[in-house]
mmCIF file of C-alpha atoms and ligand atoms in Angstrom:
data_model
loop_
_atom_site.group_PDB
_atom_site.id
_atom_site.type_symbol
_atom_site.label_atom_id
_atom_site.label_comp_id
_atom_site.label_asym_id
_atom_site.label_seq_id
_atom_site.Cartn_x
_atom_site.Cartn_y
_atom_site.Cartn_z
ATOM 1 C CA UNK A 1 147.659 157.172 198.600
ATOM 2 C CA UNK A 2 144.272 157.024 197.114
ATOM 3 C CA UNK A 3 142.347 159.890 196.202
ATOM 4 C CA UNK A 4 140.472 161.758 198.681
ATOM 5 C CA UNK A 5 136.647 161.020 197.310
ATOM 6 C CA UNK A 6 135.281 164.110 199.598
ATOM 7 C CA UNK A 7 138.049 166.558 197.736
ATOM 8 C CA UNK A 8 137.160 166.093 194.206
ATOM 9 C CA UNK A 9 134.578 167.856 192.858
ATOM 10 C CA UNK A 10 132.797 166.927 189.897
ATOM 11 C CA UNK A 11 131.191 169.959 188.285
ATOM 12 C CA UNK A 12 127.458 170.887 188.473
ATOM 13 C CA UNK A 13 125.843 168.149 186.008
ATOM 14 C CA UNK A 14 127.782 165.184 187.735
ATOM 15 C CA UNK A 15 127.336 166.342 191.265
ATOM 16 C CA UNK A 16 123.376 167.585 190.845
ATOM 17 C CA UNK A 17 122.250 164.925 188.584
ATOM 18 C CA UNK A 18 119.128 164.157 190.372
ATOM 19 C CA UNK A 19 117.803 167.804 189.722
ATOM 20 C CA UNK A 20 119.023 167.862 185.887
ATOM 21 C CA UNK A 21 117.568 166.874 182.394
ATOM 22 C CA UNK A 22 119.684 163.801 181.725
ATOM 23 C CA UNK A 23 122.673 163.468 179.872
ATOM 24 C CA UNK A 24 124.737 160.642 179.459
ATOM 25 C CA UNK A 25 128.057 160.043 180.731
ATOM 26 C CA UNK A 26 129.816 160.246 177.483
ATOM 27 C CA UNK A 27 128.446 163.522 176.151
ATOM 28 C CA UNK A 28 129.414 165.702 179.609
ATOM 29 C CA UNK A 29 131.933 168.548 179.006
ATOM 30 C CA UNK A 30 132.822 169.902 182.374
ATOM 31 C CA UNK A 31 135.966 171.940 183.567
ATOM 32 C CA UNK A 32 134.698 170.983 186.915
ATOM 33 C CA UNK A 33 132.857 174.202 187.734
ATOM 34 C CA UNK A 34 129.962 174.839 190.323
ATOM 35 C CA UNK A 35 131.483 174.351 194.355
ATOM 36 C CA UNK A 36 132.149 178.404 194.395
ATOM 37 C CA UNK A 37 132.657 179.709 197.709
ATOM 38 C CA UNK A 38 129.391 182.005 200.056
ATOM 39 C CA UNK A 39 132.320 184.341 201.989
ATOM 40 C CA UNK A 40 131.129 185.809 204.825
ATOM 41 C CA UNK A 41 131.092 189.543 204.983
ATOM 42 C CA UNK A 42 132.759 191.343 207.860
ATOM 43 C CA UNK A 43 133.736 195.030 206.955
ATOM 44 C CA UNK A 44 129.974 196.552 205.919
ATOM 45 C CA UNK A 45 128.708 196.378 208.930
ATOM 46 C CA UNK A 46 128.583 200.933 209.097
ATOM 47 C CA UNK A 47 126.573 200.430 205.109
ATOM 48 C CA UNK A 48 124.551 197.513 206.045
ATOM 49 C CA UNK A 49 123.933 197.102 209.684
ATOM 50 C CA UNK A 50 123.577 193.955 211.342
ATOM 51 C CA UNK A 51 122.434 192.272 208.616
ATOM 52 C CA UNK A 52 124.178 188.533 207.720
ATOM 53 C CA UNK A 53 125.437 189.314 204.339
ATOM 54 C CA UNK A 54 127.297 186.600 202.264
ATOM 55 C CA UNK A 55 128.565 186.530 198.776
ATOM 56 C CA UNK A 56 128.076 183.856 196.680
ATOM 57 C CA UNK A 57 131.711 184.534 194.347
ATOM 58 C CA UNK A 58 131.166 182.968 191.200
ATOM 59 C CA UNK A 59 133.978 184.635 189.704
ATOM 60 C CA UNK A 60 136.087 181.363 191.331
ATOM 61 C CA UNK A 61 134.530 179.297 188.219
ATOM 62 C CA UNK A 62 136.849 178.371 185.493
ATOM 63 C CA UNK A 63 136.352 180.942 183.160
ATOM 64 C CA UNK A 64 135.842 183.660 186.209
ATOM 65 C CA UNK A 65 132.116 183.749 186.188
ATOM 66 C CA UNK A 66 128.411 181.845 187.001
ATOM 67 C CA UNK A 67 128.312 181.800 183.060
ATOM 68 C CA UNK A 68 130.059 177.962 183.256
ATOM 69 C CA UNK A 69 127.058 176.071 185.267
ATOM 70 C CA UNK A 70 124.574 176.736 181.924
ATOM 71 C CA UNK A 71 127.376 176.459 179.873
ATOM 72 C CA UNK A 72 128.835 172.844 180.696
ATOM 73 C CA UNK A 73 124.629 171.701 180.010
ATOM 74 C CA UNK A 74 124.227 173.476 176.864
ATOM 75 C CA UNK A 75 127.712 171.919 175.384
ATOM 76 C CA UNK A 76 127.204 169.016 177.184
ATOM 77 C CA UNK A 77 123.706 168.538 175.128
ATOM 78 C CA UNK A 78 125.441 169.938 172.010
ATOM 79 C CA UNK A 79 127.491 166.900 171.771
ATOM 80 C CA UNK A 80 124.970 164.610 172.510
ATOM 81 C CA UNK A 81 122.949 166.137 169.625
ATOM 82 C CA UNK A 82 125.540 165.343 167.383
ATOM 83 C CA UNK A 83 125.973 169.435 167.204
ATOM 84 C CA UNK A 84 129.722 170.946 165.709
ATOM 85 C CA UNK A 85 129.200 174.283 166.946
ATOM 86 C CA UNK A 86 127.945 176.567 169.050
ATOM 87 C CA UNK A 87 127.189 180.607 168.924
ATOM 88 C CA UNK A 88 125.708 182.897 171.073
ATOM 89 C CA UNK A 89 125.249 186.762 171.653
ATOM 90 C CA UNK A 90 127.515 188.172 174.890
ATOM 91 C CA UNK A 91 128.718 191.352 176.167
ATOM 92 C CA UNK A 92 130.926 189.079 177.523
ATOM 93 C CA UNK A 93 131.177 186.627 179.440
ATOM 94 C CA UNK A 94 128.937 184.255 177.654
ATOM 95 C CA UNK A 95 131.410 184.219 174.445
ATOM 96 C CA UNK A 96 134.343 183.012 177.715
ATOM 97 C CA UNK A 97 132.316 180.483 179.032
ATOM 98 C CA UNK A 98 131.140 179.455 175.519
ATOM 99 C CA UNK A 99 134.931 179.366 173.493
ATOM 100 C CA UNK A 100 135.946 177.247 176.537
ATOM 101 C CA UNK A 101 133.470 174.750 176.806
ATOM 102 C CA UNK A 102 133.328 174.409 172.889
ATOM 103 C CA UNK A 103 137.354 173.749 173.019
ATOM 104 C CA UNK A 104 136.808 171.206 175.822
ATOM 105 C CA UNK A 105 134.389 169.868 173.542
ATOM 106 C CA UNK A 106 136.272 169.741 170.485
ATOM 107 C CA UNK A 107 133.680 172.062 168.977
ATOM 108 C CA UNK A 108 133.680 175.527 166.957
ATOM 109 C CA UNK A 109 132.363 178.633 168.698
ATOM 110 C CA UNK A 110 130.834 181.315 167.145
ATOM 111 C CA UNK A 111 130.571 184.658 169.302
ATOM 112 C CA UNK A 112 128.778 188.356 168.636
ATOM 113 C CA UNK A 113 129.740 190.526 170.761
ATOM 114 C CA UNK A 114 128.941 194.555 170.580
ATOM 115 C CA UNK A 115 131.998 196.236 169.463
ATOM 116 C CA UNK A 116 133.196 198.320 172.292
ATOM 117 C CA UNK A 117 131.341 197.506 175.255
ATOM 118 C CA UNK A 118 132.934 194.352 176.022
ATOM 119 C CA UNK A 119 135.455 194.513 178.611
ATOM 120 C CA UNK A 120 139.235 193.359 177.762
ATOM 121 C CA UNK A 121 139.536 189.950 179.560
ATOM 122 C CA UNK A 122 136.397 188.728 178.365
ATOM 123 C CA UNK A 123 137.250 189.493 174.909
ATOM 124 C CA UNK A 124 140.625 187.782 175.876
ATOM 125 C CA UNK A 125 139.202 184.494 176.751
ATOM 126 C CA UNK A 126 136.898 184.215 173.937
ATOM 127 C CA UNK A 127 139.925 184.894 171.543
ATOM 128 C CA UNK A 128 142.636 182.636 172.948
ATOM 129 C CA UNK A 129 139.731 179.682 173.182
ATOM 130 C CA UNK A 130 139.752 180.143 169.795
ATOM 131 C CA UNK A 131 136.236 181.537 168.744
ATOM 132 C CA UNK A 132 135.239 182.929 165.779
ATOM 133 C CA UNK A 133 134.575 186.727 167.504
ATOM 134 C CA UNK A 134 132.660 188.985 165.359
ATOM 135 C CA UNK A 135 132.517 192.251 166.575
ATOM 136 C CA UNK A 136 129.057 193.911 165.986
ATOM 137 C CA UNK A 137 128.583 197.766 165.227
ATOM 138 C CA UNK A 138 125.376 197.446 167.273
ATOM 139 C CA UNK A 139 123.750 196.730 171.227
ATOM 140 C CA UNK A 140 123.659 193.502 172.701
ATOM 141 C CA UNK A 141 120.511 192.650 171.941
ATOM 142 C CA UNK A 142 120.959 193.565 168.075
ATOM 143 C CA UNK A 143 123.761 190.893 168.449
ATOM 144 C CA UNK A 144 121.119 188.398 169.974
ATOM 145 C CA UNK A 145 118.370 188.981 167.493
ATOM 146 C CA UNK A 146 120.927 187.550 164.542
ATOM 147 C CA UNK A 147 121.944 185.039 166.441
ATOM 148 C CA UNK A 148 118.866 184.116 167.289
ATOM 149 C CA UNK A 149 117.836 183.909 162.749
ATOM 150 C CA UNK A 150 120.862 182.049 162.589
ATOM 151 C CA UNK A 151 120.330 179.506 164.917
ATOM 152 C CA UNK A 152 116.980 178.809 163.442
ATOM 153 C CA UNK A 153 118.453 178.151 159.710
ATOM 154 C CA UNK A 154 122.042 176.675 160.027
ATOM 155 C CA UNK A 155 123.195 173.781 161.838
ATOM 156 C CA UNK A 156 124.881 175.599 164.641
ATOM 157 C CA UNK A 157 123.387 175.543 167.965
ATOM 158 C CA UNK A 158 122.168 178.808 169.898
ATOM 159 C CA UNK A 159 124.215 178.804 173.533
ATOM 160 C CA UNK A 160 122.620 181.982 174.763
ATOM 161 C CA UNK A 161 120.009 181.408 177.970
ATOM 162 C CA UNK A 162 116.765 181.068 175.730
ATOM 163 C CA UNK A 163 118.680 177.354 175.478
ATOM 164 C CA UNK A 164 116.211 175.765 178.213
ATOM 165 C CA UNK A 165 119.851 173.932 179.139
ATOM 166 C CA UNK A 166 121.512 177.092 180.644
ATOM 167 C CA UNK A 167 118.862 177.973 182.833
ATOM 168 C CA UNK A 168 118.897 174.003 184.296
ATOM 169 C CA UNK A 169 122.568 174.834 184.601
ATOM 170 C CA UNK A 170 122.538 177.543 186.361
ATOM 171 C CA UNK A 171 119.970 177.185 189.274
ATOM 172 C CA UNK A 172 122.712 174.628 191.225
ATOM 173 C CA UNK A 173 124.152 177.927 192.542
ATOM 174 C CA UNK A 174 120.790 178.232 194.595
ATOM 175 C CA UNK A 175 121.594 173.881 195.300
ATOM 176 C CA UNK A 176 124.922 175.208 196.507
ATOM 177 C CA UNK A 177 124.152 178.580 198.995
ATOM 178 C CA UNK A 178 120.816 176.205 200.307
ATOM 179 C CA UNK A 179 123.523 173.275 201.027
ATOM 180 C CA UNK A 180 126.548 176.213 202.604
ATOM 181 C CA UNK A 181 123.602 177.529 204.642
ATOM 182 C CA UNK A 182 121.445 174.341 205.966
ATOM 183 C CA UNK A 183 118.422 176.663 204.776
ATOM 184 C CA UNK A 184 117.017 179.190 202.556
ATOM 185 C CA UNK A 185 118.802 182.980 202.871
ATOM 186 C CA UNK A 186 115.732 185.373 203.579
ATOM 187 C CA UNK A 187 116.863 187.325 200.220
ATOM 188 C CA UNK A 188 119.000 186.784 197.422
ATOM 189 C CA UNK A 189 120.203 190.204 195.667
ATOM 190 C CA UNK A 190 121.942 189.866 192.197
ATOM 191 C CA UNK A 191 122.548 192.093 188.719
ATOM 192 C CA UNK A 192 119.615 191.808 186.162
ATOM 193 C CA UNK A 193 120.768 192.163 182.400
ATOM 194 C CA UNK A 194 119.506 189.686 179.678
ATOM 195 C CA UNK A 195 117.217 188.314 183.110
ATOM 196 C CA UNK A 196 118.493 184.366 183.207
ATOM 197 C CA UNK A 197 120.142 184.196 186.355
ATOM 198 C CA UNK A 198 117.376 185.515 187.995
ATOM 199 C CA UNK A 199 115.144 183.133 186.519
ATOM 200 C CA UNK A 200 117.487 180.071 187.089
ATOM 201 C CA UNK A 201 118.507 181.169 190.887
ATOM 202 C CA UNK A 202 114.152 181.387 191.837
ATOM 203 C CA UNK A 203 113.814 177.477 190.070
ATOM 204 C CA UNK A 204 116.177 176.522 192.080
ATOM 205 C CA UNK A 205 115.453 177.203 195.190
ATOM 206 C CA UNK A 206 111.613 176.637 194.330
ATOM 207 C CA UNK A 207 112.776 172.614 193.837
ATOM 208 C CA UNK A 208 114.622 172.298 197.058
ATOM 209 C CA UNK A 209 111.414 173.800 198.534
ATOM 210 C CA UNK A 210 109.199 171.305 196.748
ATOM 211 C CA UNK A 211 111.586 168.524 197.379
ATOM 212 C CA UNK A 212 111.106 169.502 201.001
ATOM 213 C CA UNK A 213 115.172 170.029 201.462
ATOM 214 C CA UNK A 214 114.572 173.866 202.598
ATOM 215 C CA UNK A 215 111.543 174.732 204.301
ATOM 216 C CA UNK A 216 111.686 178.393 203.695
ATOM 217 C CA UNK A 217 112.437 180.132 200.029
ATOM 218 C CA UNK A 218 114.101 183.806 200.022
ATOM 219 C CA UNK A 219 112.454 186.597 198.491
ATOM 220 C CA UNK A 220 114.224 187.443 195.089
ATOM 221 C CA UNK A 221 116.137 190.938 194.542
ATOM 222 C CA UNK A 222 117.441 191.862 191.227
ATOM 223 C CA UNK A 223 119.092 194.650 190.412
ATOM 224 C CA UNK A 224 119.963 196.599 186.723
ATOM 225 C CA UNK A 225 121.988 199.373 185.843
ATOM 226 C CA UNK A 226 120.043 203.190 185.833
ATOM 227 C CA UNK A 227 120.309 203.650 181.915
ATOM 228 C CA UNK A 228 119.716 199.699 181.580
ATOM 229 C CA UNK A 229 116.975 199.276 183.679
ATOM 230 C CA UNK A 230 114.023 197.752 181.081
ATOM 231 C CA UNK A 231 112.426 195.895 183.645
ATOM 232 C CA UNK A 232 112.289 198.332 186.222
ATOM 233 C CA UNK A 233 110.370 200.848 183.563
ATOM 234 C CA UNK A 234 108.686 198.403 182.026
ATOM 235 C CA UNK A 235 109.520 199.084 178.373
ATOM 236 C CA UNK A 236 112.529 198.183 176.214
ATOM 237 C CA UNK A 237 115.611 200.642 176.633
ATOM 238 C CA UNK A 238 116.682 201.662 172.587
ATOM 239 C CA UNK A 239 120.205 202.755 173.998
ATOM 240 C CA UNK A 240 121.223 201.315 177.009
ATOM 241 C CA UNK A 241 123.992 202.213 178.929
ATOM 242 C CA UNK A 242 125.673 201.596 181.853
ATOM 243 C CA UNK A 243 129.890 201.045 183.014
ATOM 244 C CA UNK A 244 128.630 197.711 183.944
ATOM 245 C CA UNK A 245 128.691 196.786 180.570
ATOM 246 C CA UNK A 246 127.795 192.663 180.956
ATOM 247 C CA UNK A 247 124.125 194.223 182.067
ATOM 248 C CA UNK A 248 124.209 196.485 179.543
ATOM 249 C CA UNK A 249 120.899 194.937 177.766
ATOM 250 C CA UNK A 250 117.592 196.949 176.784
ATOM 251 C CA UNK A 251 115.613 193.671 176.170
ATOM 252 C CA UNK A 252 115.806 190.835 178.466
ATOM 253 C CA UNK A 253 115.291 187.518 176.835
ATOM 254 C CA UNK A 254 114.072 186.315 180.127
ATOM 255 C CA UNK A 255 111.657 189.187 181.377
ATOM 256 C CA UNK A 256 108.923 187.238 182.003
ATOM 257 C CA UNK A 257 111.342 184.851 183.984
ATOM 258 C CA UNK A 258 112.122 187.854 186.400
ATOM 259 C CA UNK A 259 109.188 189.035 186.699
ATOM 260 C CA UNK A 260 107.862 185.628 187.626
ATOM 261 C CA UNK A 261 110.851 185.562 190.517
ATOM 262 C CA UNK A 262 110.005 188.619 191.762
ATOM 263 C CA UNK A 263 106.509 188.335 192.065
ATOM 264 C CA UNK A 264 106.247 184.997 192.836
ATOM 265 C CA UNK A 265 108.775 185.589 196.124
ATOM 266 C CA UNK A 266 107.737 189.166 196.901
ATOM 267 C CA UNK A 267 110.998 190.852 195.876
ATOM 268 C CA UNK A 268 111.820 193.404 194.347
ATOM 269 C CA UNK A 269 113.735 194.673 190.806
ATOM 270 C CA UNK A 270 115.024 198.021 190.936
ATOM 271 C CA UNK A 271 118.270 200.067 189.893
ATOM 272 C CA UNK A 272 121.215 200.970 191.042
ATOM 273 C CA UNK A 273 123.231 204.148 189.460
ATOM 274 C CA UNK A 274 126.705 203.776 188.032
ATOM 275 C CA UNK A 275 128.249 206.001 190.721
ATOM 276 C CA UNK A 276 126.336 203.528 193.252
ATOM 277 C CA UNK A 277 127.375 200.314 191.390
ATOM 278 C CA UNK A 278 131.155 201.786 191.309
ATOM 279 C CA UNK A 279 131.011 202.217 194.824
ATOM 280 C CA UNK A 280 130.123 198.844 196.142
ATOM 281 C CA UNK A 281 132.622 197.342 193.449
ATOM 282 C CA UNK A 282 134.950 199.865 195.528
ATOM 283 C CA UNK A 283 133.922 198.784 198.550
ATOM 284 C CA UNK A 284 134.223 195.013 198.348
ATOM 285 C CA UNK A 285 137.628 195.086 196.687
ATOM 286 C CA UNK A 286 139.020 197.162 199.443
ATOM 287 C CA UNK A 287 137.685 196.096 202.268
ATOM 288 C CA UNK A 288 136.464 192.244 202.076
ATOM 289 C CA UNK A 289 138.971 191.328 199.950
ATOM 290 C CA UNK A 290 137.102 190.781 197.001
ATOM 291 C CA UNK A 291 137.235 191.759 193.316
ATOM 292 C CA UNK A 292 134.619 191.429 191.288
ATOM 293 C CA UNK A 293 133.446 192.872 187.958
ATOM 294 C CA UNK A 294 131.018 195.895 188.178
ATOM 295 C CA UNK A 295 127.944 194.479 187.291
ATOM 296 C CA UNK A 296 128.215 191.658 189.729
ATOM 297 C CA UNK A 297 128.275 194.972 192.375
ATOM 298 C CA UNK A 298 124.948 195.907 191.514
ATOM 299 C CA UNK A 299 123.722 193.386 193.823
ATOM 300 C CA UNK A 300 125.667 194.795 197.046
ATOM 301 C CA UNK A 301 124.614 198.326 195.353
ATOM 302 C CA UNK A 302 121.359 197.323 195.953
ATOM 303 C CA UNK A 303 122.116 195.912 199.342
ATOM 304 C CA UNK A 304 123.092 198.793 200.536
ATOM 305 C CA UNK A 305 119.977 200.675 198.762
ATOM 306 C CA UNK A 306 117.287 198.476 200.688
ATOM 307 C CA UNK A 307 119.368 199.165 203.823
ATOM 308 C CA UNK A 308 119.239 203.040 203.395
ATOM 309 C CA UNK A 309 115.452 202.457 202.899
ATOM 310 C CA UNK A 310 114.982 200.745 206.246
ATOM 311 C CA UNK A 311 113.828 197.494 204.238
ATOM 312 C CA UNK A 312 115.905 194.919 205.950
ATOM 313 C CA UNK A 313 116.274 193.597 209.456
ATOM 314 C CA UNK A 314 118.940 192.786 211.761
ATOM 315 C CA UNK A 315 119.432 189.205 211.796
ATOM 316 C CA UNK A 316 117.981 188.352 208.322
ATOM 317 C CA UNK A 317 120.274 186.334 205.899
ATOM 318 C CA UNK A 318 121.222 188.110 203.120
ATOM 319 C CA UNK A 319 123.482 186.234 200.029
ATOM 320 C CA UNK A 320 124.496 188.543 197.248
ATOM 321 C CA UNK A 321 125.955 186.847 193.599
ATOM 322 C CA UNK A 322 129.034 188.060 192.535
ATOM 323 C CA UNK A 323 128.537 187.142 189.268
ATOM 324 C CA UNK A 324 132.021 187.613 188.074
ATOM 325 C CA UNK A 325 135.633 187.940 188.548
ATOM 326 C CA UNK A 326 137.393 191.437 188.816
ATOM 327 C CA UNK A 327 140.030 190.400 186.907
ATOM 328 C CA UNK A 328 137.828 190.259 183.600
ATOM 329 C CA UNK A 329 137.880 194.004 183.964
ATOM 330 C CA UNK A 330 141.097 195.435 184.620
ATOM 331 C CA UNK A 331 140.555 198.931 182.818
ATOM 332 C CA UNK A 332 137.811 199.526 185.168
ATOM 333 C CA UNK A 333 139.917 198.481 188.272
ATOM 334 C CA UNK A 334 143.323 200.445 187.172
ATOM 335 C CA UNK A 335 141.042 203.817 185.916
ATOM 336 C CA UNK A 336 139.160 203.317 189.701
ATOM 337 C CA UNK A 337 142.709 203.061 191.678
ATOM 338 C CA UNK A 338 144.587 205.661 193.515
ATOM 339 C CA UNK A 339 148.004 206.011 191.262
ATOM 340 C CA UNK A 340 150.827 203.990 191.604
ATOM 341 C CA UNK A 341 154.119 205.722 192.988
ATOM 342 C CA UNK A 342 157.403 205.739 190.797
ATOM 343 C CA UNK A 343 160.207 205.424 192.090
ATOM 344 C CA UNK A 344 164.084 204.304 191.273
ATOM 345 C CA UNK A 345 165.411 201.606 192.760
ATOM 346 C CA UNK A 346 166.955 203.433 196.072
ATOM 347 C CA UNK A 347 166.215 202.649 199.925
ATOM 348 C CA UNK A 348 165.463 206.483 200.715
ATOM 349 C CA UNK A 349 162.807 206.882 198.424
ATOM 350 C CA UNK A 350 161.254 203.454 198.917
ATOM 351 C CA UNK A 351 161.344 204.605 202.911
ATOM 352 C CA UNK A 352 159.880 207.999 201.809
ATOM 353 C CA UNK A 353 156.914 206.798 200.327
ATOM 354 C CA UNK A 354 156.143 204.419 203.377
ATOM 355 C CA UNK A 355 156.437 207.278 205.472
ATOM 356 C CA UNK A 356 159.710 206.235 208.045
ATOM 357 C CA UNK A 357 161.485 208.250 206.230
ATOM 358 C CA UNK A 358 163.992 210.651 207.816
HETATM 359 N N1 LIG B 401 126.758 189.757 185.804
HETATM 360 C C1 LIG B 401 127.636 189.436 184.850
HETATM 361 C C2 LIG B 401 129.081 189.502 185.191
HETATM 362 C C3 LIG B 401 127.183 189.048 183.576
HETATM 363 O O1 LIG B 401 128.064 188.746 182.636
HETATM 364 C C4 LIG B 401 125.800 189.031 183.304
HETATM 365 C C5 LIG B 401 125.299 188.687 181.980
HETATM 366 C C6 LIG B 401 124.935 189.367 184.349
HETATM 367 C C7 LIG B 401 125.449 189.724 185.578
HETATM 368 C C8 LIG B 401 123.475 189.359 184.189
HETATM 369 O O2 LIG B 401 122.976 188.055 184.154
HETATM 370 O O3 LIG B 401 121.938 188.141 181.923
HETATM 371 O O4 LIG B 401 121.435 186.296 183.510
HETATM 372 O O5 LIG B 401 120.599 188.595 183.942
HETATM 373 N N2 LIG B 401 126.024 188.518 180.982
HETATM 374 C C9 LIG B 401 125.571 188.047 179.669
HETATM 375 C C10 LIG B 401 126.746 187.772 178.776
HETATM 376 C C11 LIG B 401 124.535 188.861 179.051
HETATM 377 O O6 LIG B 401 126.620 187.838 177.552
HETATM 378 O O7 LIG B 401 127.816 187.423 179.280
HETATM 379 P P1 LIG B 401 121.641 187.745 183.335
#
């Protein structure tokens, strides 16, 4: 048979090329990313009313979160520079996304991350890619400020979201929940750390406004972590901390970018506590079904927080980012669990433990 046209899907600079900086053919590196799932949610309704609350997963990307859509530009421009490598600053996921798309590319990846805050999977990925991982006795944002100096002075080139590529990248998740919808949600809620997605989700739905595609543009909800909330306070955090530790930033790179989406849309950025943040990651995992990271909960976290407050309405359409897979995480899932249950390999105790025992 032939192949089914309508089943293949491209990745994001392929399949939104009319919306992105061009690139030519040659240069894209793609692992096909973008086309993530908005999954309805059904099981909220006694923490969030009658609200229509979807979540956009972008854990379901290839390296498990929304980190590939900037990633696949930035690479893909790399190349075309003529570039050999790439480095960035993560607490995370960044450094995935980034070891991946630089083997793809054929390219060497350079990765700071701060040593101890980054959760095990992530760390994973950017090892087995093959990255050069340095470990940094610092913050985030220490990590970002040298990679930053180097960028400027050595022929490697910077990956993190102050390249202008990552943001283009990543506003075709707004493309994709405006196309799943037929419209504009009346708010998008997601986690706020180093303030790019934010940024990248409000220019993209402000060009399918302008473009007249949606008529309507949602107002723009981000959310940080209580002891990482810069933003929200409106001065840099020296220590930040948080169990969410991808939003675990004191200095946004894109504040002005978030504030622009907030006030431009009439939304709203605000914090979430780690007991609230650990709740909603609770909450979707065991009763829609989905596992996600603990930052990416902030956004439901805050969901439920404008709820409480009497801030949203029946009927509105609500679309929450789940920034990133659960999976990246698993010391946070196993140490939030109920305990397993040991047993030996005999009927009666199996039947005990279900309960039809005798
Ligand atoms: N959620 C996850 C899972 C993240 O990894 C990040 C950022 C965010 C939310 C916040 O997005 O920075 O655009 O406001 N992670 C970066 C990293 C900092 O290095 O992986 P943002």
């Amino acid at each position: 048979m032939e192949p089914n046209k309508k089943a293949i899907w491209n990745g994001i600079i392929r399949e939104y090329r009319d919306y992105l900086p061009e690139i030519s053919n040659g240069n894209i590196v793609t692992l096909n990313e973008g086309n993530t799932p908005l999954i309805e949610s059904t099981n909220l309704v006694d923490k969030v009313g009658n609200i229509r609350l979807l979540f956009k997963f972008e854990g379901l990307n290839p390296t498990g979160s929304f980190k590939d859509r900037g990633m696949t530009f930035a690479v893909s421009k790399a190349k075309e520079d003529g570039s050999t490598a790439v480095i960035c600053a993560s607490t995370g996921n960044t450094s995935a996304a980034a070891a991946a798309y630089a083997a793809k590319a054929g390219m060497k990846a350079y990765v700071l991350v701060p040593a101890g805050n980054i959760a095990l999977g992530k760390l994973s990925q950017a090892m087995i890619h093959n990255a050069i991982v340095m470990e940094v006795a610092g913050s985030f944002d220490d990590a970002l400020d040298l990679v930053k100096e180097v960028s400027k002075n050595y022929p490697v080139t910077m990956v993190n979201s102050l390249n202008p590529f990552r943001i283009e990248g990543q506003k075709t998740a707004a493309f994709e929940v405006c196309e799943a919808l037929g419209f504009a949600p009346t708010y998008h809620f997601l986690p706020v750390g180093n303030a790019g997605n934010i940024t990248a989700y409000w220019r993209g739905y402000k060009e399918f406004k302008e473009k007249g595609i949606v008529a309507g543009l949602p107002k723009m909800m981000g959310f940080q972590a209580e002891g990482a909330a810069p933003i929200v306070r409106g001065e840099v955090v020296e220590h930040p901390d948080t169990i969410a530790t991808a939003i675990r930033i004191g200095n946004p790179a894109s504040w002005d970018g978030a504030i622009e989406a907030r006030d431009e849309s009439g939304g709203v950025i605000d914090l979430v506590s780690d007991a609230d943040i650990l709740a909603a990651y609770n909450l979707l995992a065991s009763r829609e079904g989905v596992f996600c990271e603990p930052a990416s909960a902030a956004s439901v976290a805050g969901v439920i927080k404008m709820v409480e407050r009497g801030e949203l309405e029946d009927g509105d359409t609500v679309v929450c980012t789940l920034t990133g897979h659960g999976l990246k995480d698993p010391d946070r899932a196993i140490s939030e669990a109920s305990e397993t249950i040991k047993v030996r390999p005999v009927m009666d105790e199996i039947l005990a433990v279900m309960g039809f025992g005798s």
